[in-house]
Short mmCIF file of N, CA and C in Angstrom, two decimals:
data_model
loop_
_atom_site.label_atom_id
_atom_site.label_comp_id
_atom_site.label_asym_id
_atom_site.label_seq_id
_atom_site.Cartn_x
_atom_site.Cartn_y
_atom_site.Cartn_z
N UNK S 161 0.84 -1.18 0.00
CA UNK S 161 0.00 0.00 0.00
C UNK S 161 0.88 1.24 0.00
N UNK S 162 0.54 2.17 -0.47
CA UNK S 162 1.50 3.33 -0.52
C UNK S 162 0.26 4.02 0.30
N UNK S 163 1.38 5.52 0.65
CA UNK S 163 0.80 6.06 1.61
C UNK S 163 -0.03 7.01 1.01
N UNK S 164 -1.27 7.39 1.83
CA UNK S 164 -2.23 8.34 1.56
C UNK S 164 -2.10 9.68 1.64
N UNK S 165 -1.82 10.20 0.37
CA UNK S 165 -2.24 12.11 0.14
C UNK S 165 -2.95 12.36 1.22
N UNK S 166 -2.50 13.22 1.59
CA UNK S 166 -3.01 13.93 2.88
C UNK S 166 -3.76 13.50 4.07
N UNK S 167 -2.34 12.43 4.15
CA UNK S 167 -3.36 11.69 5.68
C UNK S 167 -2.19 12.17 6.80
N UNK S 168 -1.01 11.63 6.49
CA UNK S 168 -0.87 12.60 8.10
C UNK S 168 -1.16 11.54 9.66
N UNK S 169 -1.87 10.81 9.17
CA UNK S 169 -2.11 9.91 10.73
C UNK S 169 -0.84 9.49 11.79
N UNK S 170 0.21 8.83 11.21
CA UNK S 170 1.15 8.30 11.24
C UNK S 170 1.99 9.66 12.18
N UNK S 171 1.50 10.68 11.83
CA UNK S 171 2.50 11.80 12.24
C UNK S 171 2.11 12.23 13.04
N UNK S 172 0.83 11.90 13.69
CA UNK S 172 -0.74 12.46 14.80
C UNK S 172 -0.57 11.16 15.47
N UNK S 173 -0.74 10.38 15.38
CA UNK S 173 -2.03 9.61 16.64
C UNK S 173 -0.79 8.99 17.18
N UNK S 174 0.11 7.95 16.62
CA UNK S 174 0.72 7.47 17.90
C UNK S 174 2.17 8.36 18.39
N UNK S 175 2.55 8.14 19.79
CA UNK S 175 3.64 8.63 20.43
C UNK S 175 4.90 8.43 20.32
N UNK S 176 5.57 9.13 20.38
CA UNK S 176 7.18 8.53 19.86
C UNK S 176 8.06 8.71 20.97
N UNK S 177 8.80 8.05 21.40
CA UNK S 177 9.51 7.94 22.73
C UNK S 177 10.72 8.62 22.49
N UNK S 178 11.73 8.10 21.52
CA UNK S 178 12.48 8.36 20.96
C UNK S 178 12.80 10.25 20.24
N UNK S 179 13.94 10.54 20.47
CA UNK S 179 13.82 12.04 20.11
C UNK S 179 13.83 11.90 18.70
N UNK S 180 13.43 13.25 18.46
CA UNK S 180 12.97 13.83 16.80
C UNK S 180 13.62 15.29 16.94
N UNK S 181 14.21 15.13 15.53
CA UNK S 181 14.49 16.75 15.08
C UNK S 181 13.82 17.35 15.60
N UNK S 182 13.75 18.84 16.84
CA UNK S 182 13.26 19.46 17.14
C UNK S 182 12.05 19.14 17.98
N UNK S 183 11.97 17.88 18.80
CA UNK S 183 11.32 17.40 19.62
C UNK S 183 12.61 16.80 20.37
N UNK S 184 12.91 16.62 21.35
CA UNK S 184 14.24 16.12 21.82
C UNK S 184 13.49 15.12 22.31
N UNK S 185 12.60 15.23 23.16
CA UNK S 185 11.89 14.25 24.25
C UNK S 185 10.67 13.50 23.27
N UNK S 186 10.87 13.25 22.40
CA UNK S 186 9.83 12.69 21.50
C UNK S 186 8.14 12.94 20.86
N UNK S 187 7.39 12.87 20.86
CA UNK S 187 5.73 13.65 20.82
C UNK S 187 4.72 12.61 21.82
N UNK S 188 3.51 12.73 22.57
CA UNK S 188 2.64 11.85 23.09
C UNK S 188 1.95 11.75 21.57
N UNK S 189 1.36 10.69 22.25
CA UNK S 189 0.10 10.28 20.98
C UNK S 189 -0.81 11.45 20.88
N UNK S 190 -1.59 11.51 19.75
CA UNK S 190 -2.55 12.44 19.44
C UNK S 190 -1.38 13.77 19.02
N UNK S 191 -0.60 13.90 19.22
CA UNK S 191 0.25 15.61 19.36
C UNK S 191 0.96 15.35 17.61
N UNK S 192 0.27 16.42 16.91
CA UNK S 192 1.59 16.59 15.24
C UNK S 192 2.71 16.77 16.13
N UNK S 193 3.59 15.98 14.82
CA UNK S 193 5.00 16.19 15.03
C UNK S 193 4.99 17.79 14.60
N UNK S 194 6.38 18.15 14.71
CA UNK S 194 6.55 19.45 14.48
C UNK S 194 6.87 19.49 12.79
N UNK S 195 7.09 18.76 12.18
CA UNK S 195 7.45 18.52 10.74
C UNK S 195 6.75 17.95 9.86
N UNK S 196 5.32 17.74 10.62
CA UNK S 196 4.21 17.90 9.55
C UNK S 196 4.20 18.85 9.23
N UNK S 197 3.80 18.98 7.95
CA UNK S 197 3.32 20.40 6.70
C UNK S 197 2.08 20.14 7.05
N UNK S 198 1.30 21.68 6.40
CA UNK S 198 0.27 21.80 6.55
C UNK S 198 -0.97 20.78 5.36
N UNK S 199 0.33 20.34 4.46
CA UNK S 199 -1.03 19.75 4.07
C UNK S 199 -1.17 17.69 3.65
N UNK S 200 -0.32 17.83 5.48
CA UNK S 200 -0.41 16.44 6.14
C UNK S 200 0.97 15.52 5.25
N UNK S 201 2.16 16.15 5.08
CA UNK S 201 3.21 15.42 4.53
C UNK S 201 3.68 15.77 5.84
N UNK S 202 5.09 14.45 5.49
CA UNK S 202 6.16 14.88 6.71
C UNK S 202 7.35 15.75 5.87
N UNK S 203 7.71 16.75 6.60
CA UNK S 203 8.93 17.05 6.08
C UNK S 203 10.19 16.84 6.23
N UNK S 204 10.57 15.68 6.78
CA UNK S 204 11.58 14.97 6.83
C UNK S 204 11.67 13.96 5.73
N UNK S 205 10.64 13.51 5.66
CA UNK S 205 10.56 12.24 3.99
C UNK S 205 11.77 12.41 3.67
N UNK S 206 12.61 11.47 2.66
CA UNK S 206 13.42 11.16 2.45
C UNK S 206 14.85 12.45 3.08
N UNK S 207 15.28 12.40 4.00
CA UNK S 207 16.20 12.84 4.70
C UNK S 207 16.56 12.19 5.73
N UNK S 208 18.24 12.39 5.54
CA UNK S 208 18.61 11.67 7.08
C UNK S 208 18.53 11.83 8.24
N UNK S 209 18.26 12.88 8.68
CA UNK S 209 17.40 13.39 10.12
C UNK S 209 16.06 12.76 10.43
N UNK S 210 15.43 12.07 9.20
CA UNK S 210 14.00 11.28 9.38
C UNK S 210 14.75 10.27 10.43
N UNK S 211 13.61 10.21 11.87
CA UNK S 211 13.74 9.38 12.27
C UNK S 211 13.92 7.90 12.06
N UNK S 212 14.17 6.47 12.86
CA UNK S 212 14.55 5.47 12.10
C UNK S 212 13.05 4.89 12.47
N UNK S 213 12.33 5.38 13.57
CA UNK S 213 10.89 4.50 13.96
C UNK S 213 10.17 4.87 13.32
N UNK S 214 10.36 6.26 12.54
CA UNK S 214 9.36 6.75 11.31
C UNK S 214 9.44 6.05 9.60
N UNK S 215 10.87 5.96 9.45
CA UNK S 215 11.11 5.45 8.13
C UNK S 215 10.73 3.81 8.11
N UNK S 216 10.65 3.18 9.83
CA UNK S 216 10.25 2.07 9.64
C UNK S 216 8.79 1.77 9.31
N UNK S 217 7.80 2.48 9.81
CA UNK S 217 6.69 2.90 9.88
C UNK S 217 6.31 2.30 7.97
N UNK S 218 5.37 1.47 7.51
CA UNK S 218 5.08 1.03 6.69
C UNK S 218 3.71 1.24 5.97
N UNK S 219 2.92 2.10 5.27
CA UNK S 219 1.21 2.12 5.01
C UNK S 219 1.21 0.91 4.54
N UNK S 220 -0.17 0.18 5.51
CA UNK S 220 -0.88 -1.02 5.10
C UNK S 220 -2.53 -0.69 5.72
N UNK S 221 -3.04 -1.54 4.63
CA UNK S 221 -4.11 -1.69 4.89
C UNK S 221 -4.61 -1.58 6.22
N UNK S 222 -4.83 -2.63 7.20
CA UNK S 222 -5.12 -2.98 8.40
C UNK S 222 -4.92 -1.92 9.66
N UNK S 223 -3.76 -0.87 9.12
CA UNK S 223 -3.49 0.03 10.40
C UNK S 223 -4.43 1.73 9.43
N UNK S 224 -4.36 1.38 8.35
CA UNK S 224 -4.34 2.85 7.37
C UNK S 224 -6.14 3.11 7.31
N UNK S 225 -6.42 1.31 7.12
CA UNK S 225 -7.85 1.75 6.54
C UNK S 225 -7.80 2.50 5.32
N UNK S 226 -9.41 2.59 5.01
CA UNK S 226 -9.47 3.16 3.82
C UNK S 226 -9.95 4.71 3.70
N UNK S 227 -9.59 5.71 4.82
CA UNK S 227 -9.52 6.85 4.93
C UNK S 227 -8.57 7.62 5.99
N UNK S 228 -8.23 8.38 5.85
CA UNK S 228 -7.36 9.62 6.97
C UNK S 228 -8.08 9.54 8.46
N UNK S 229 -9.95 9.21 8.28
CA UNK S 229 -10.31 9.34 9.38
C UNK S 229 -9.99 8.28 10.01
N UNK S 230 -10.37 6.55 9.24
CA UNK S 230 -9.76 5.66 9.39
C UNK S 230 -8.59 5.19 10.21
N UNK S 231 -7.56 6.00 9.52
CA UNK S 231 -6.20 5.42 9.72
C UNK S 231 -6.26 6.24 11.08
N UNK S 232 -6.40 7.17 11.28
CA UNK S 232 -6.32 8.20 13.01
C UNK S 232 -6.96 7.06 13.98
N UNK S 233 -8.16 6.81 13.63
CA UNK S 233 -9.09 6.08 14.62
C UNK S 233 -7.77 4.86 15.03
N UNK S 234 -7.29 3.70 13.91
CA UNK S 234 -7.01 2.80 13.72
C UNK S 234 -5.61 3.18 14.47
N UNK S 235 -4.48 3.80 13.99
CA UNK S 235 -3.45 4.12 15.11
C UNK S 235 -3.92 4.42 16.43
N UNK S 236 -4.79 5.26 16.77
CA UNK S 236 -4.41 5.69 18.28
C UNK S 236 -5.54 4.48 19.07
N UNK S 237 -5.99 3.38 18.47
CA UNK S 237 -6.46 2.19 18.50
C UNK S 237 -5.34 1.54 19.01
N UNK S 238 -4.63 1.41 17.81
CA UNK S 238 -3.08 0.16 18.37
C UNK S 238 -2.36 1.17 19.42
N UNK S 239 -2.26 2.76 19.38
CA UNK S 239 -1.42 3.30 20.71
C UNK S 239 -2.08 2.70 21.97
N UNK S 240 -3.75 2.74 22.23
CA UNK S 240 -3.96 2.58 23.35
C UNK S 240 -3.81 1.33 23.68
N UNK S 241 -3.57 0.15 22.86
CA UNK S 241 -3.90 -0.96 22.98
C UNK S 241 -2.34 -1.13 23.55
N UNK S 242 -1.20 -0.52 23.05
CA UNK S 242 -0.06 -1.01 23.68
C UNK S 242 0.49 -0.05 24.09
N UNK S 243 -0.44 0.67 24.78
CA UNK S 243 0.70 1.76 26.06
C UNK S 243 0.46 1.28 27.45
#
């Protein structure tokens, strides 16, 4: 599955422990990263400052669903399920 035009979920709903460019202490779930664009890309994409838990991060079906609203519901689904 490739990833969805202007979804953005991935960069919203779950938490990242691990520091990020300009997040040192990482983001909670639900919180944009700081390097979302406004119109739901990351702006790290292909750069080496992209985190490594982000570039691992894969669009599939099962977590993405078949909408932006979808995929939000569906991540902060699997965040609560394993925090």
């Amino acid at each position: 599955m490739e990833c969805r035009s202007g979804c953005g979920a991935c960069c919203i709903a779950p938490s990242i422990s691990g520091p990020i460019p300009g997040m040192p202490g990482g983001k909670a779930a639900g919180e944009p990263c700081v390097h979302l664009l406004t119109d739901f890309r990351c702006g790290l994409f292909g750069r080496a400052e992209r985190p490594a838990v982000c570039d691992r991060f894969k669009a599939a079906a099962d977590v993405c669903g078949n909408s932006r609203e979808q995929a939000v519901w569906l991540l902060t689904e699997l965040e609560l399920a394993t925090s």
